[in-house]
CSV table of C-alpha atoms in Angstrom, one decimal:
chain,number,residue,atom,x,y,z
V,25,MET,CA,70.8,103.7,65.9
V,26,VAL,CA,68.3,102.9,63.6
V,27,GLU,CA,68.6,99.5,63.8
V,28,ASN,CA,66.6,99.8,67.5
V,29,GLU,CA,65.0,102.2,66.7
V,30,PHE,CA,61.8,100.4,66.1
V,31,PRO,CA,62.7,96.3,67.1
V,32,GLU,CA,59.2,95.5,67.9
V,33,ARG,CA,58.7,96.7,64.1
V,34,ARG,CA,61.3,94.5,62.7
V,35,HIS,CA,60.7,91.1,64.8
V,36,SER,CA,56.7,92.0,63.2
V,37,ALA,CA,58.0,91.7,59.7
V,38,GLU,CA,59.9,88.6,60.2
V,39,ALA,CA,57.6,86.8,61.8
V,40,GLU,CA,54.7,87.4,58.8
V,41,ALA,CA,57.4,86.7,56.2
V,42,GLU,CA,57.4,83.1,58.6
V,43,GLU,CA,53.7,82.6,58.4
V,44,ARG,CA,53.7,83.5,54.5
V,45,ASP,CA,56.3,80.4,53.7
V,46,ARG,CA,54.7,78.1,56.1
V,47,VAL,CA,51.3,79.4,54.4
V,48,THR,CA,53.3,78.2,50.6
V,49,GLU,CA,55.4,75.4,52.2
V,50,ALA,CA,51.6,73.5,53.5
V,51,ALA,CA,49.8,75.1,49.6
V,52,VAL,CA,52.2,73.3,47.7
V,53,GLU,CA,51.7,69.6,50.5
V,54,ASP,CA,48.1,70.0,49.7
V,55,ARG,CA,48.8,70.9,45.9
V,56,ASP,CA,51.3,67.7,45.7
V,57,ARG,CA,48.7,65.6,47.4
V,58,VAL,CA,45.6,66.6,45.7
V,59,THR,CA,47.9,66.1,41.9
V,60,GLU,CA,48.7,62.4,43.5
V,61,ALA,CA,45.5,61.2,45.2
V,62,ALA,CA,43.5,61.8,41.6
V,63,PRO,CA,44.5,59.9,39.3
V,64,SER,CA,43.4,56.9,41.5
V,65,GLU,CA,40.2,58.9,42.7
V,66,LEU,CA,39.6,59.4,38.3
V,67,VAL,CA,40.5,55.4,37.3
V,68,ALA,CA,37.9,55.3,40.9
V,69,GLU,CA,34.6,57.6,39.0
V,70,SER,CA,35.3,55.8,35.1
V,71,GLU,CA,35.2,51.5,36.0
V,72,PRO,CA,32.3,50.7,35.8
V,73,GLU,CA,30.0,49.2,38.3
V,74,ILE,CA,30.8,45.3,38.5
V,75,THR,CA,27.8,43.7,39.9
V,76,GLU,CA,27.4,40.0,41.1
V,77,PRO,CA,26.8,37.4,37.9
V,78,GLU,CA,22.6,35.8,38.0
V,79,THR,CA,23.4,32.4,39.0
V,80,GLN,CA,22.6,30.4,36.0
V,81,GLU,CA,22.1,26.8,35.4
V,82,PRO,CA,24.9,24.0,34.3
V,83,GLU,CA,25.4,23.9,30.6
V,84,GLY,CA,24.5,19.6,31.4
V,85,ALA,CA,20.7,20.3,32.8
V,86,GLY,CA,19.4,21.7,29.5
V,87,THR,CA,21.4,18.5,27.5
V,88,ALA,CA,20.1,16.2,29.0
V,89,GLU,CA,16.7,17.3,28.9
V,90,GLN,CA,16.9,18.1,25.5
V,91,ALA,CA,18.4,14.6,24.5
V,92,ALA,CA,15.5,12.7,27.4
V,93,GLU,CA,12.8,14.6,24.6
V,94,LEU,CA,14.5,13.4,21.7
V,95,HIS,CA,14.5,9.8,22.9
V,96,ASP,CA,11.1,9.2,23.7
V,97,ARG,CA,10.3,11.5,20.2
V,98,TRP,CA,12.2,8.8,18.7
V,99,LEU,CA,10.9,5.8,20.8
V,100,ARG,CA,7.1,7.6,19.6
V,101,ALA,CA,7.8,7.6,15.6
V,102,VAL,CA,9.4,4.3,15.7
V,103,ALA,CA,6.2,2.3,17.6
V,104,GLU,CA,3.9,4.8,14.7
V,105,LEU,CA,6.1,3.6,12.4
V,106,ASP,CA,5.9,-0.5,13.4
V,107,ASN,CA,1.6,0.4,13.8
V,108,LEU,CA,1.6,2.0,10.0
V,109,ARG,CA,3.3,-1.6,8.7
V,110,LYS,CA,0.9,-3.3,10.6
V,111,ARG,CA,-1.6,-1.5,9.1
V,112,THR,CA,-0.9,-1.9,5.8
V,113,ALA,CA,0.1,-5.9,5.5
V,114,ARG,CA,-3.2,-6.2,6.5
V,115,ASP,CA,-4.7,-4.2,4.1
V,116,VAL,CA,-2.5,-5.5,1.6
V,117,ALA,CA,-3.7,-9.2,2.7
V,118,ARG,CA,-7.3,-8.3,3.2
V,119,GLN,CA,-7.1,-6.5,-0.7
V,120,ARG,CA,-5.6,-9.3,-2.2
V,121,LEU,CA,-8.2,-12.3,-0.7
V,122,ASP,CA,-11.0,-9.8,-2.3
V,123,GLU,CA,-9.4,-10.1,-5.3
V,124,ARG,CA,-9.0,-14.1,-5.6
V,125,ALA,CA,-12.5,-14.3,-4.5
V,126,ARG,CA,-14.0,-11.4,-6.8
V,127,VAL,CA,-11.6,-13.3,-9.5
V,128,ALA,CA,-13.1,-16.8,-8.2
V,129,ALA,CA,-16.5,-15.5,-8.8
V,130,GLU,CA,-15.8,-14.9,-12.0
V,131,TRP,CA,-15.1,-18.7,-12.8
V,132,LEU,CA,-18.6,-19.8,-11.2
V,133,PRO,CA,-20.2,-19.9,-13.9
V,134,ILE,CA,-17.6,-21.7,-16.1
V,135,VAL,CA,-17.3,-24.6,-13.9
V,136,ASP,CA,-21.1,-24.8,-13.6
V,137,ASN,CA,-21.1,-25.0,-17.8
V,138,LEU,CA,-19.0,-27.8,-17.9
V,139,GLU,CA,-21.1,-29.6,-15.6
V,140,LEU,CA,-24.2,-29.0,-17.9
V,141,ALA,CA,-21.8,-30.1,-20.6
V,142,LEU,CA,-20.8,-33.3,-17.8
V,143,LYS,CA,-24.4,-33.9,-17.9
V,144,HIS,CA,-25.0,-34.9,-21.2
V,145,ALA,CA,-22.2,-36.5,-22.8
V,146,ASP,CA,-24.9,-38.8,-23.3
V,147,ALA,CA,-26.4,-37.2,-25.9
V,148,GLY,CA,-23.8,-36.7,-28.8
V,149,ALA,CA,-20.3,-35.8,-29.1
V,150,GLU,CA,-21.3,-33.6,-31.1
V,151,ALA,CA,-23.4,-31.8,-28.4
V,152,VAL,CA,-20.7,-32.4,-26.4
V,153,ILE,CA,-18.0,-30.6,-28.0
V,154,GLU,CA,-20.8,-27.5,-28.8
V,155,GLY,CA,-20.9,-27.8,-25.2
V,156,VAL,CA,-17.1,-27.6,-24.7
V,157,ARG,CA,-16.7,-24.9,-26.9
V,158,ALA,CA,-18.7,-22.5,-24.8
V,159,VAL,CA,-17.0,-22.9,-22.4
V,160,ARG,CA,-13.9,-22.6,-23.8
V,161,ASP,CA,-15.5,-19.0,-24.6
V,162,GLN,CA,-16.7,-17.9,-21.6
V,163,ALA,CA,-12.8,-18.6,-20.0
V,164,VAL,CA,-11.4,-17.1,-22.9
V,165,ALA,CA,-14.3,-13.8,-22.5
V,166,LEU,CA,-13.0,-13.6,-18.9
V,167,LEU,CA,-9.4,-13.5,-19.4
V,168,THR,CA,-10.0,-10.4,-21.6
V,169,ARG,CA,-12.0,-8.8,-18.9
V,170,LEU,CA,-9.3,-9.5,-16.4
V,171,GLY,CA,-6.4,-7.6,-19.1
V,172,PHE,CA,-5.4,-10.8,-20.5
V,173,PRO,CA,-6.0,-11.1,-23.9
V,174,ARG,CA,-5.9,-14.6,-25.8
V,175,ASN,CA,-2.6,-14.4,-28.0
V,176,GLU,CA,-2.9,-16.7,-30.8
V,177,ASP,CA,-0.4,-14.3,-33.8
V,178,LEU,CA,-0.9,-16.8,-36.4
V,179,GLY,CA,1.4,-15.8,-40.1
V,180,ALA,CA,2.5,-12.8,-37.4
V,181,ARG,CA,6.0,-12.3,-37.1
V,182,PHE,CA,8.0,-13.8,-35.0
V,183,ASP,CA,8.5,-11.7,-30.8
V,184,PRO,CA,10.1,-13.2,-28.0
V,185,ALA,CA,8.5,-11.0,-26.5
V,186,ARG,CA,5.3,-12.8,-26.8
V,187,HIS,CA,6.7,-16.0,-28.3
V,188,GLU,CA,8.6,-18.5,-26.9
V,189,ALA,CA,9.7,-20.9,-30.2
V,190,VAL,CA,9.1,-24.7,-29.7
V,191,SER,CA,10.5,-25.1,-33.5
V,192,THR,CA,11.0,-24.8,-36.8
V,193,VAL,CA,10.0,-26.1,-40.4
V,194,GLU,CA,10.7,-25.5,-43.5
V,195,ASP,CA,7.9,-23.7,-45.6
V,196,PRO,CA,8.4,-22.5,-48.5
V,197,GLU,CA,5.4,-20.0,-48.5
V,198,ALA,CA,6.4,-18.3,-45.0
V,199,GLU,CA,8.8,-16.0,-44.9
V,200,PRO,CA,11.6,-17.1,-42.7
V,201,GLY,CA,10.4,-16.1,-39.1
V,202,THR,CA,6.5,-16.3,-39.5
V,203,VAL,CA,4.9,-18.0,-37.4
V,204,VAL,CA,2.9,-20.8,-38.9
V,205,ALA,CA,1.9,-23.1,-35.9
V,206,VAL,CA,0.5,-21.9,-32.6
V,207,VAL,CA,0.9,-24.7,-30.0
V,208,ARG,CA,-0.1,-23.2,-27.1
V,209,PRO,CA,-2.0,-19.6,-27.1
V,210,GLY,CA,-1.0,-16.7,-24.8
V,211,TYR,CA,-2.5,-14.6,-22.7
V,212,GLY,CA,-1.4,-10.7,-21.8
V,213,ASP,CA,0.8,-8.3,-23.3
V,214,GLY,CA,4.0,-6.6,-22.2
V,215,PRO,CA,4.0,-6.4,-18.3
V,216,ASP,CA,0.6,-7.6,-18.1
V,217,GLN,CA,1.8,-10.9,-20.0
V,218,LEU,CA,0.8,-14.3,-18.2
V,219,ARG,CA,2.5,-16.4,-20.5
V,220,PRO,CA,3.9,-16.0,-24.3
V,221,ALA,CA,2.7,-18.3,-27.0
V,222,SER,CA,4.2,-21.4,-27.7
V,223,VAL,CA,4.5,-21.3,-31.5
V,224,VAL,CA,5.9,-22.8,-34.4
V,225,VAL,CA,8.2,-20.6,-36.4
V,226,SER,CA,9.1,-20.9,-40.1
V,227,THR,CA,13.3,-21.2,-41.9
V,228,LYS,CA,14.3,-20.5,-45.3
V,229,ALA,CA,14.1,-24.0,-46.9
V,230,GLU,CA,18.0,-25.1,-47.8
V,231,ASP,CA,18.5,-25.7,-51.8
């Protein structure tokens, strides 16, 4: 009898229990949805913002401009080098001409003295000889000033760098290899030598 005594209260309790079950199931479903969605959302938040890269010029454009600039510099350098070569050649030619003119001017007084010696040839052989000797001494002095002193080396030891042996002779009074005669004097020494002296060299006398 008790079961039928409060039928409304029993139905109310069952309804409340069903409502709690629905709420619990809804909460579980919401939790599952949140759990499934969380990783993708976290990934979305952790990924850096991707921006569109700036537009850059092609690599070939800068390379072509640099090559053109280098080529232009090379052309200018070649032109400057050619101009320098021409200027140097002109300067060297001018210096050679100036030096030739200076040396020729030094010889003019010698030519003048030869002219005077010829004019006085009728005065006698002695006067001519003295005049020619004076002209020779003047020419030798000029060569010395130019850096080419006269070398005769009579009585000196034969030196292949300074002498050219044109003949040999037995000379009991001289050591073998001694310059006993100068056929033609030399001028200058070492790298500045105009020519070696042509000499006669003594040899050991045969018994």
